[in-house]
Amino acid sequence: MSERPFFVFPKWSDWLTKVIVISSLVIPVYLVFLIAYGCSARTLNVNYQPIQPVPYSHAFHAGKLGINCEYCHTDVKRAAFAALPPTQTCLNCHSLIAAKSRELQAVRNSYGTGVKSLAGMSVPWVKVDDLPDYVYFNHAAHVNAGISCLVCHGKVNEMTRVYQAKPFNMAWCLNCHRNPAPYLRPRNEVTNLDWKGKNKVKLARDLGLTVATLPSNLGAYLLKRYHVPTVKILTDCETCHH
Amino acid sequence: MKRTTRNTYIFINLGLAALVPFGLICLARHERTTTPRWAIIQDMDKQPYYKAQRPSKLFADGRAMRPHIPGTLAQQDFIYINQAEARAHPRNWAKDHVILKNKKLYDSILFGQTLVSGHGQWLTQIPIPVTKRFVKRGQTEFNIFCEPCHGYNGKGNGTVNRWDQRLRKLGSPEAGTWVPPSNLLGPGVAYLSDGLIYNVVTNGVASMASYKDQIPVVDRWAIVAYVRALEKSQKVVPAAKLPYLIRTNLKPLPTPGSQ
């Protein structure tokens, strides 16, 4: 007795089963890698380079002329925020040099010698390196512990227009907070972005030591000397999210 | 076309197509963007409070931060030690904390003046104890704020001045009305009293701008101390002209870095 079956899978369903099984294994793995790569902080955050109201070049002022970072960002050693300079700071030199330059129009507007309606208003600089509002980063704490500007801002002295050089996600912060020693340098070399620490004589002079008494492990020595908190404190939630 | 070959083609093409998004992401990674990242999940990244130097529509000048009120002082300006050090060496903190105890000290530290029979006179010495640390502090600040014009040695040939001289030589109109800065080691500065030098740093003179917003009060005095140290370093007497007893007892110079 041969009863006709109610339903018979067509022949191509063999092929379909294979495709479904293989793709259900491969596609999730593929998506995981794609999202991890595409949505990583390194992809999303780095290389943000907004157009500024004044084409101020750090590569020229900080790099070629070698003006110290602190000449403009004066508060960095004393305050949590590395302040943008007031318009007066630009005018220290630019009231005399290139005073009529077209590029400096926004500065002159702010100072009161340009468009009258904008006198006394700030130059509308665009913030580049911005942290989420629940993170309380303190510049003074880092700079006084011998963390260079370079560690977070990259080689600003080679940037014609400043861009974000580091991802600024929490994993990246913790990278250093878990092991700060290799990132430390003498405090007076913090704004020297080309510092390598190869010159022993200079290093000894920076630290007030002699070449003979120079510590073999500079990082460990500076940890102690600059009173850097322990890793337990550095990785405590409350340290950054207070 | 055989079925297996067709399947292989499909497989290879799919595999190549799967690499395209990775390639696009890789391109995006190395490209500068002028627009900020767009966040699907905000995660309280932007909260309704003002951070330092952010704009605000509340005030006519568009700033959230309020300007310094004339006639008031920031307490911070009178401490020249960082917090970590203060915690570790509380005695140093007290030593490095300038307290404006009375009117006389207030006038002398803030204005570099002292009242003599009702008239203000420039101080002839620095009103803060000058220690080695204090002068070193002055050196650091001098190298930041004075060096661009006056140069590391104070002779008036800093980087900005050199650049302007170059522009001038090239005949560029950008050279502007720049005046070469004065030589801090010359007699012009040597005969100024300390209070007057402090006043020049504070309020500027001729084409030099005021630095009172950039350098705190105590650091300005430290710079005065360092300028004096620079002057002293230039008053070197040749060894041959020294008295015999001193000359014969001279020790060789220490090599750099060995203190």
CSV table of N, CA, C and O in Angstrom, one decimal, chain B residues 38-153:
chain,number,residue,atom,x,y,z
B,38,TRP,N,28.5,60.7,15.2
B,38,TRP,CA,27.1,60.7,15.6
B,38,TRP,C,26.8,59.5,16.5
B,38,TRP,O,27.2,58.3,16.2
B,39,ALA,N,26.3,59.7,17.6
B,39,ALA,CA,26.1,58.7,18.6
B,39,ALA,C,24.6,58.3,18.6
B,39,ALA,O,23.7,59.1,18.8
B,40,ILE,N,24.3,57.0,18.4
B,40,ILE,CA,23.0,56.5,18.4
B,40,ILE,C,22.5,56.5,19.9
B,40,ILE,O,21.4,56.9,20.2
B,41,ILE,N,23.4,56.0,20.7
B,41,ILE,CA,23.0,55.9,22.2
B,41,ILE,C,23.8,57.0,22.9
B,41,ILE,O,25.0,57.0,22.8
B,42,GLN,N,23.1,58.0,23.5
B,42,GLN,CA,23.8,59.1,24.0
B,42,GLN,C,24.5,58.8,25.3
B,42,GLN,O,25.5,59.5,25.7
B,43,ASP,N,24.0,57.9,26.1
B,43,ASP,CA,24.7,57.5,27.3
B,43,ASP,C,25.0,58.6,28.3
B,43,ASP,O,26.1,58.6,28.9
B,44,MET,N,24.2,59.6,28.4
B,44,MET,CA,24.5,60.8,29.3
B,44,MET,C,25.8,61.5,28.9
B,44,MET,O,26.4,62.1,29.8
B,45,ASP,N,26.2,61.3,27.7
B,45,ASP,CA,27.4,62.0,27.3
B,45,ASP,C,27.3,63.5,27.4
B,45,ASP,O,28.2,64.2,27.7
B,46,LYS,N,26.1,64.0,27.0
B,46,LYS,CA,25.8,65.4,27.0
B,46,LYS,C,24.8,65.7,28.1
B,46,LYS,O,23.7,65.3,28.0
B,47,GLN,N,25.2,66.3,29.2
B,47,GLN,CA,24.3,66.6,30.3
B,47,GLN,C,24.0,68.1,30.4
B,47,GLN,O,24.9,68.9,30.0
B,48,PRO,N,22.9,68.5,30.9
B,48,PRO,CA,22.5,69.9,30.9
B,48,PRO,C,23.3,70.6,32.0
B,48,PRO,O,22.7,71.1,33.0
B,49,TYR,N,24.6,70.7,32.0
B,49,TYR,CA,25.3,71.6,32.9
B,49,TYR,C,26.4,72.2,32.1
B,49,TYR,O,26.8,71.7,31.0
B,50,TYR,N,27.0,73.3,32.5
B,50,TYR,CA,28.0,74.0,31.8
B,50,TYR,C,29.4,73.5,32.2
B,50,TYR,O,29.7,73.5,33.4
B,51,LYS,N,30.2,73.2,31.2
B,51,LYS,CA,31.6,72.9,31.5
B,51,LYS,C,32.4,74.2,31.3
B,51,LYS,O,31.8,75.2,30.8
B,52,ALA,N,33.7,74.1,31.6
B,52,ALA,CA,34.5,75.3,31.5
B,52,ALA,C,34.5,75.9,30.1
B,52,ALA,O,34.6,75.1,29.1
B,53,GLN,N,34.4,77.2,29.9
B,53,GLN,CA,34.5,77.9,28.6
B,53,GLN,C,33.5,77.4,27.6
B,53,GLN,O,33.8,77.3,26.4
B,54,ARG,N,32.3,77.1,28.0
B,54,ARG,CA,31.2,76.7,27.0
B,54,ARG,C,30.3,77.9,26.8
B,54,ARG,O,30.2,78.7,27.7
B,55,PRO,N,29.6,77.9,25.7
B,55,PRO,CA,28.7,79.0,25.4
B,55,PRO,C,27.4,78.9,26.2
B,55,PRO,O,27.0,77.8,26.6
B,56,SER,N,26.8,80.0,26.4
B,56,SER,CA,25.5,80.0,27.1
B,56,SER,C,24.7,81.1,26.6
B,56,SER,O,25.2,82.2,26.2
B,57,LYS,N,23.3,80.9,26.5
B,57,LYS,CA,22.5,81.9,25.9
B,57,LYS,C,22.0,82.9,27.0
B,57,LYS,O,21.3,83.8,26.8
B,58,LEU,N,22.3,82.5,28.3
B,58,LEU,CA,21.8,83.3,29.4
B,58,LEU,C,22.4,84.7,29.5
B,58,LEU,O,21.7,85.6,29.9
B,59,PHE,N,23.6,84.8,29.0
B,59,PHE,CA,24.3,86.1,29.2
B,59,PHE,C,24.6,86.8,27.9
B,59,PHE,O,24.7,86.1,26.8
B,60,ALA,N,24.6,88.1,27.9
B,60,ALA,CA,24.7,88.8,26.7
B,60,ALA,C,26.0,88.5,25.9
B,60,ALA,O,26.1,88.6,24.7
B,61,ASP,N,27.1,88.2,26.7
B,61,ASP,CA,28.4,88.0,26.0
B,61,ASP,C,28.5,86.6,25.5
B,61,ASP,O,29.5,86.2,25.0
B,62,GLY,N,27.5,85.7,25.7
B,62,GLY,CA,27.5,84.4,25.2
B,62,GLY,C,28.3,83.4,25.9
B,62,GLY,O,28.5,82.3,25.4
B,63,ARG,N,28.9,83.7,27.1
B,63,ARG,CA,29.7,82.8,27.8
B,63,ARG,C,29.0,82.3,29.0
B,63,ARG,O,28.3,83.0,29.7
B,64,ALA,N,29.3,81.0,29.4
B,64,ALA,CA,28.7,80.5,30.6
B,64,ALA,C,29.5,80.9,31.8
B,64,ALA,O,29.0,81.1,32.9
B,65,MET,N,30.9,81.1,31.6
B,65,MET,CA,31.7,81.5,32.7
B,65,MET,C,31.7,83.0,32.8
B,65,MET,O,31.6,83.7,31.8
B,66,ARG,N,31.7,83.4,34.1
B,66,ARG,CA,31.6,84.9,34.3
B,66,ARG,C,33.0,85.4,34.5
B,66,ARG,O,33.9,84.8,35.0
B,67,PRO,N,33.2,86.7,34.0
B,67,PRO,CA,34.6,87.2,34.1
B,67,PRO,C,35.0,87.5,35.6
B,67,PRO,O,34.1,87.6,36.5
B,68,HIS,N,36.2,87.6,35.7
B,68,HIS,CA,36.9,88.0,37.0
B,68,HIS,C,36.3,89.3,37.5
B,68,HIS,O,36.3,90.3,36.7
B,69,ILE,N,35.9,89.4,38.7
B,69,ILE,CA,35.3,90.6,39.2
B,69,ILE,C,36.5,91.6,39.6
B,69,ILE,O,37.3,91.2,40.4
B,70,PRO,N,36.5,92.8,39.1
B,70,PRO,CA,37.6,93.7,39.4
B,70,PRO,C,37.6,93.9,40.9
B,70,PRO,O,36.6,94.1,41.6
B,71,GLY,N,38.9,93.9,41.5
B,71,GLY,CA,39.0,94.2,42.9
B,71,GLY,C,39.0,92.9,43.7
B,71,GLY,O,39.2,93.0,44.9
B,72,THR,N,38.8,91.7,43.1
B,72,THR,CA,38.8,90.5,43.9
B,72,THR,C,40.1,89.7,43.5
B,72,THR,O,40.6,89.9,42.4
B,73,LEU,N,40.5,88.8,44.3
B,73,LEU,CA,41.7,88.0,44.1
B,73,LEU,C,41.3,86.5,44.1
B,73,LEU,O,40.5,86.1,44.9
B,74,ALA,N,41.9,85.7,43.2
B,74,ALA,CA,41.7,84.3,43.3
B,74,ALA,C,42.7,83.7,44.3
B,74,ALA,O,43.9,84.0,44.2
B,75,GLN,N,42.3,83.0,45.3
B,75,GLN,CA,43.1,82.5,46.3
B,75,GLN,C,44.2,81.6,45.7
B,75,GLN,O,45.4,81.6,46.2
B,76,GLN,N,43.9,80.9,44.6
B,76,GLN,CA,44.8,80.0,43.9
B,76,GLN,C,46.1,80.7,43.5
B,76,GLN,O,47.1,80.1,43.4
B,77,ASP,N,45.9,82.0,43.2
B,77,ASP,CA,47.1,82.8,42.6
B,77,ASP,C,48.2,82.9,43.6
B,77,ASP,O,49.3,83.2,43.3
B,78,PHE,N,47.9,82.6,44.9
B,78,PHE,CA,49.0,82.8,45.9
B,78,PHE,C,49.6,81.5,46.4
B,78,PHE,O,50.3,81.5,47.4
B,79,ILE,N,49.2,80.5,45.8
B,79,ILE,CA,49.8,79.2,46.1
B,79,ILE,C,50.6,78.8,44.9
B,79,ILE,O,50.1,78.7,43.8
B,80,TYR,N,51.9,78.5,45.1
B,80,TYR,CA,52.6,78.0,44.0
B,80,TYR,C,53.2,76.6,44.2
B,80,TYR,O,54.4,76.4,44.1
B,81,ILE,N,52.4,75.7,44.6
B,81,ILE,CA,52.8,74.4,44.7
B,81,ILE,C,51.6,73.5,44.3
B,81,ILE,O,50.4,73.9,44.5
B,82,ASN,N,51.8,72.3,43.8
B,82,ASN,CA,50.7,71.5,43.3
B,82,ASN,C,50.1,70.7,44.5
B,82,ASN,O,50.8,70.5,45.5
B,83,GLN,N,48.9,70.2,44.3
B,83,GLN,CA,48.2,69.5,45.4
B,83,GLN,C,48.9,68.3,45.9
B,83,GLN,O,49.0,68.1,47.1
B,84,ALA,N,49.4,67.5,45.0
B,84,ALA,CA,50.1,66.2,45.4
B,84,ALA,C,51.3,66.5,46.3
B,84,ALA,O,51.5,65.9,47.3
B,85,GLU,N,52.0,67.5,45.9
B,85,GLU,CA,53.2,67.9,46.7
B,85,GLU,C,52.8,68.4,48.1
B,85,GLU,O,53.4,68.2,49.1
B,86,ALA,N,51.7,69.2,48.0
B,86,ALA,CA,51.2,69.8,49.3
B,86,ALA,C,50.8,68.7,50.3
B,86,ALA,O,51.1,68.8,51.5
B,87,ARG,N,50.2,67.7,49.7
B,87,ARG,CA,49.8,66.6,50.6
B,87,ARG,C,51.0,65.9,51.2
B,87,ARG,O,51.0,65.5,52.3
B,88,ALA,N,52.0,65.7,50.4
B,88,ALA,CA,53.2,65.0,50.8
B,88,ALA,C,54.1,65.8,51.7
B,88,ALA,O,54.7,65.3,52.7
B,89,HIS,N,54.2,67.1,51.5
B,89,HIS,CA,55.0,68.0,52.3
B,89,HIS,C,54.2,69.1,52.9
B,89,HIS,O,54.3,70.2,52.3
B,90,PRO,N,53.4,68.9,53.9
B,90,PRO,CA,52.6,70.0,54.4
B,90,PRO,C,53.4,71.2,54.9
B,90,PRO,O,52.9,72.3,54.8
B,91,ARG,N,54.6,71.0,55.3
B,91,ARG,CA,55.4,72.1,55.8
B,91,ARG,C,55.8,73.0,54.6
B,91,ARG,O,55.8,74.2,54.7
B,92,ASN,N,56.1,72.4,53.5
B,92,ASN,CA,56.5,73.2,52.3
B,92,ASN,C,55.3,74.0,51.9
B,92,ASN,O,55.4,75.1,51.4
B,93,TRP,N,54.1,73.5,52.0
B,93,TRP,CA,52.9,74.2,51.6
B,93,TRP,C,52.8,75.5,52.3
B,93,TRP,O,52.6,76.5,51.7
B,94,ALA,N,53.0,75.4,53.6
B,94,ALA,CA,52.8,76.6,54.4
B,94,ALA,C,53.9,77.6,54.0
B,94,ALA,O,53.6,78.8,53.9
B,95,LYS,N,55.1,77.1,53.6
B,95,LYS,CA,56.2,78.0,53.3
B,95,LYS,C,55.9,78.7,51.9
B,95,LYS,O,56.3,79.8,51.7
B,96,ASP,N,55.3,77.9,51.0
B,96,ASP,CA,55.0,78.4,49.7
B,96,ASP,C,53.7,79.1,49.5
B,96,ASP,O,53.3,79.4,48.4
B,97,HIS,N,53.0,79.3,50.6
B,97,HIS,CA,51.7,80.0,50.5
B,97,HIS,C,51.9,81.4,51.0
B,97,HIS,O,52.2,81.7,52.1
B,98,VAL,N,51.7,82.3,50.1
B,98,VAL,CA,51.9,83.7,50.4
B,98,VAL,C,50.6,84.2,51.0
B,98,VAL,O,49.5,84.1,50.4
B,99,ILE,N,50.6,84.7,52.2
B,99,ILE,CA,49.4,85.3,52.9
B,99,ILE,C,49.5,86.8,53.0
B,99,ILE,O,50.5,87.3,53.4
B,100,LEU,N,48.5,87.4,52.4
B,100,LEU,CA,48.5,88.9,52.4
B,100,LEU,C,48.0,89.4,53.8
B,100,LEU,O,46.8,89.7,53.9
B,101,LYS,N,48.9,89.4,54.8
B,101,LYS,CA,48.5,89.6,56.1
B,101,LYS,C,48.0,91.1,56.4
B,101,LYS,O,47.0,91.3,57.1
B,102,ASN,N,48.7,92.0,55.8
B,102,ASN,CA,48.3,93.4,56.1
B,102,ASN,C,48.4,94.3,54.9
B,102,ASN,O,48.7,93.8,53.8
B,103,LYS,N,48.0,95.5,55.0
B,103,LYS,CA,47.9,96.4,53.8
B,103,LYS,C,49.2,96.6,53.2
B,103,LYS,O,49.3,96.7,51.9
B,104,LYS,N,50.3,96.6,54.0
B,104,LYS,CA,51.6,96.9,53.4
B,104,LYS,C,52.0,95.7,52.5
B,104,LYS,O,52.5,96.0,51.4
B,105,LEU,N,51.8,94.5,53.0
B,105,LEU,CA,52.2,93.4,52.3
B,105,LEU,C,51.3,93.2,51.0
B,105,LEU,O,51.8,92.9,49.9
B,106,TYR,N,50.0,93.6,51.2
B,106,TYR,CA,49.1,93.6,50.0
B,106,TYR,C,49.6,94.5,48.9
B,106,TYR,O,49.7,94.1,47.8
B,107,ASP,N,49.9,95.8,49.3
B,107,ASP,CA,50.4,96.7,48.3
B,107,ASP,C,51.7,96.3,47.7
B,107,ASP,O,51.8,96.4,46.5
B,108,SER,N,52.6,95.8,48.5
B,108,SER,CA,53.9,95.4,47.9
B,108,SER,C,53.8,94.2,47.0
B,108,SER,O,54.4,94.2,46.0
B,109,ILE,N,53.0,93.2,47.4
B,109,ILE,CA,53.0,92.0,46.6
B,109,ILE,C,52.1,92.2,45.3
B,109,ILE,O,52.5,91.9,44.2
B,110,LEU,N,51.0,92.9,45.5
B,110,LEU,CA,50.1,93.1,44.3
B,110,LEU,C,50.6,94.2,43.4
B,110,LEU,O,50.4,94.1,42.2
B,111,PHE,N,51.1,95.3,43.9
B,111,PHE,CA,51.4,96.4,43.0
B,111,PHE,C,52.9,96.7,43.0
B,111,PHE,O,53.3,97.6,42.2
B,112,GLY,N,53.7,96.0,43.8
B,112,GLY,CA,55.2,96.3,43.7
B,112,GLY,C,55.5,97.6,44.3
B,112,GLY,O,56.5,98.2,44.0
B,113,GLN,N,54.6,98.2,45.2
B,113,GLN,CA,54.8,99.5,45.7
B,113,GLN,C,54.8,99.5,47.2
B,113,GLN,O,54.2,98.6,47.8
B,114,THR,N,55.4,100.5,47.8
B,114,THR,CA,55.2,100.7,49.2
B,114,THR,C,55.0,102.2,49.5
B,114,THR,O,55.5,103.0,48.7
B,115,LEU,N,54.3,102.5,50.5
B,115,LEU,CA,53.9,103.9,50.8
B,115,LEU,C,55.1,104.5,51.6
B,115,LEU,O,55.4,104.0,52.7
B,116,VAL,N,55.7,105.5,51.1
B,116,VAL,CA,56.7,106.3,51.8
B,116,VAL,C,56.1,107.7,51.9
B,116,VAL,O,56.0,108.4,50.9
B,117,SER,N,55.8,108.1,53.1
B,117,SER,CA,55.2,109.5,53.4
B,117,SER,C,54.1,109.8,52.4
B,117,SER,O,54.1,110.8,51.8
B,118,GLY,N,53.2,108.8,52.3
B,118,GLY,CA,52.0,109.1,51.5
B,118,GLY,C,52.1,108.9,50.0
B,118,GLY,O,51.1,109.0,49.3
B,119,HIS,N,53.3,108.6,49.6
B,119,HIS,CA,53.5,108.4,48.1
B,119,HIS,C,53.9,107.0,47.9
B,119,HIS,O,54.7,106.4,48.6
B,120,GLY,N,53.4,106.4,46.8
B,120,GLY,CA,53.8,105.1,46.4
B,120,GLY,C,55.2,105.1,45.8
B,120,GLY,O,55.6,105.9,45.0
B,121,GLN,N,56.1,104.2,46.3
B,121,GLN,CA,57.4,104.1,45.8
B,121,GLN,C,57.7,102.6,45.4
B,121,GLN,O,57.2,101.7,46.0
B,122,TRP,N,58.4,102.4,44.3
B,122,TRP,CA,58.6,101.1,43.8
B,122,TRP,C,59.5,100.3,44.8
B,122,TRP,O,60.5,100.9,45.3
B,123,LEU,N,59.2,99.1,45.0
B,123,LEU,CA,60.0,98.3,45.9
B,123,LEU,C,61.4,98.1,45.4
B,123,LEU,O,61.6,97.9,44.2
B,124,THR,N,62.4,98.0,46.3
B,124,THR,CA,63.7,97.8,45.8
B,124,THR,C,64.1,96.3,46.0
B,124,THR,O,65.2,95.9,45.5
B,125,GLN,N,63.3,95.6,46.7
B,125,GLN,CA,63.5,94.1,46.7
B,125,GLN,C,62.3,93.3,46.7
B,125,GLN,O,61.2,93.8,46.9
B,126,ILE,N,62.4,92.1,46.3
B,126,ILE,CA,61.3,91.2,46.1
B,126,ILE,C,60.6,90.9,47.5
B,126,ILE,O,61.3,90.5,48.4
B,127,PRO,N,59.3,91.1,47.6
B,127,PRO,CA,58.6,91.0,48.9
B,127,PRO,C,58.4,89.5,49.3
B,127,PRO,O,57.7,89.3,50.3
B,128,ILE,N,58.8,88.6,48.6
B,128,ILE,CA,58.6,87.1,48.9
B,128,ILE,C,60.0,86.5,49.1
B,128,ILE,O,60.9,86.9,48.4
B,129,PRO,N,60.2,85.7,50.1
B,129,PRO,CA,61.5,85.1,50.4
B,129,PRO,C,62.0,84.4,49.1
B,129,PRO,O,61.3,83.6,48.6
B,130,VAL,N,63.2,84.8,48.7
B,130,VAL,CA,63.8,84.2,47.5
B,130,VAL,C,64.6,83.0,47.8
B,130,VAL,O,65.7,83.1,48.4
B,131,THR,N,64.1,81.8,47.5
B,131,THR,CA,64.8,80.6,47.7
B,131,THR,C,65.2,80.0,46.4
B,131,THR,O,64.9,80.6,45.3
B,132,LYS,N,66.0,79.0,46.4
B,132,LYS,CA,66.5,78.3,45.1
B,132,LYS,C,65.2,77.8,44.3
B,132,LYS,O,65.2,78.0,43.1
B,133,ARG,N,64.3,77.3,45.1
B,133,ARG,CA,63.1,76.8,44.4
B,133,ARG,C,62.3,77.9,43.7
B,133,ARG,O,61.8,77.7,42.6
B,134,PHE,N,62.3,79.0,44.4
B,134,PHE,CA,61.6,80.2,43.9
B,134,PHE,C,62.2,80.7,42.6
B,134,PHE,O,61.5,80.9,41.6
B,135,VAL,N,63.5,80.7,42.5
B,135,VAL,CA,64.2,81.2,41.3
B,135,VAL,C,64.0,80.2,40.2
B,135,VAL,O,63.8,80.5,39.1
B,136,LYS,N,64.1,78.9,40.6
B,136,LYS,CA,63.8,77.8,39.6
B,136,LYS,C,62.4,78.0,39.0
B,136,LYS,O,62.2,77.8,37.8
B,137,ARG,N,61.5,78.3,39.8
B,137,ARG,CA,60.1,78.5,39.4
B,137,ARG,C,60.1,79.7,38.4
B,137,ARG,O,59.5,79.6,37.3
B,138,GLY,N,60.9,80.7,38.7
B,138,GLY,CA,61.0,81.9,37.9
B,138,GLY,C,61.6,81.5,36.5
B,138,GLY,O,61.1,81.9,35.5
B,139,GLN,N,62.6,80.6,36.5
B,139,GLN,CA,63.2,80.1,35.3
B,139,GLN,C,62.2,79.5,34.4
B,139,GLN,O,62.1,79.7,33.2
B,140,THR,N,61.4,78.5,35.0
B,140,THR,CA,60.4,77.8,34.2
B,140,THR,C,59.4,78.8,33.6
B,140,THR,O,59.1,78.7,32.4
B,141,GLU,N,58.9,79.8,34.4
B,141,GLU,CA,57.9,80.7,33.9
B,141,GLU,C,58.5,81.6,32.9
B,141,GLU,O,57.9,82.0,31.9
B,142,PHE,N,59.8,82.0,33.1
B,142,PHE,CA,60.5,82.9,32.1
B,142,PHE,C,60.6,82.2,30.8
B,142,PHE,O,60.4,82.8,29.8
B,143,ASN,N,61.0,80.9,30.8
B,143,ASN,CA,61.2,80.2,29.6
B,143,ASN,C,59.9,80.0,28.9
B,143,ASN,O,59.9,79.7,27.7
B,144,ILE,N,58.7,80.1,29.6
B,144,ILE,CA,57.4,79.9,28.9
B,144,ILE,C,57.0,81.3,28.3
B,144,ILE,O,56.6,81.4,27.2
B,145,PHE,N,56.9,82.3,29.2
B,145,PHE,CA,56.3,83.5,28.8
B,145,PHE,C,57.2,84.6,28.3
B,145,PHE,O,56.8,85.4,27.5
B,146,CYS,N,58.5,84.6,28.7
B,146,CYS,CA,59.3,85.7,28.2
B,146,CYS,C,60.2,85.3,27.0
B,146,CYS,O,60.6,86.1,26.2
B,147,GLU,N,60.5,84.0,27.0
B,147,GLU,CA,61.4,83.5,26.0
B,147,GLU,C,61.0,83.9,24.5
B,147,GLU,O,61.8,84.2,23.7
B,148,PRO,N,59.7,83.8,24.2
B,148,PRO,CA,59.3,84.0,22.8
B,148,PRO,C,59.9,85.4,22.3
B,148,PRO,O,60.2,85.5,21.1
B,149,CYS,N,59.9,86.4,23.1
B,149,CYS,CA,60.5,87.7,22.7
B,149,CYS,C,61.9,87.9,23.2
B,149,CYS,O,62.8,88.2,22.4
B,150,HIS,N,62.1,87.7,24.5
B,150,HIS,CA,63.4,88.1,25.1
B,150,HIS,C,64.5,87.0,24.9
B,150,HIS,O,65.7,87.3,25.2
B,151,GLY,N,64.1,85.8,24.6
B,151,GLY,CA,65.1,84.7,24.4
B,151,GLY,C,65.4,84.1,25.7
B,151,GLY,O,65.2,84.7,26.8
B,152,TYR,N,66.0,82.9,25.6
B,152,TYR,CA,66.3,82.2,26.9
B,152,TYR,C,67.4,82.9,27.7
B,152,TYR,O,67.4,82.9,28.9
B,153,ASN,N,68.3,83.6,27.0
B,153,ASN,CA,69.3,84.3,27.8
B,153,ASN,C,68.9,85.8,28.1
B,153,ASN,O,69.7,86.5,28.8
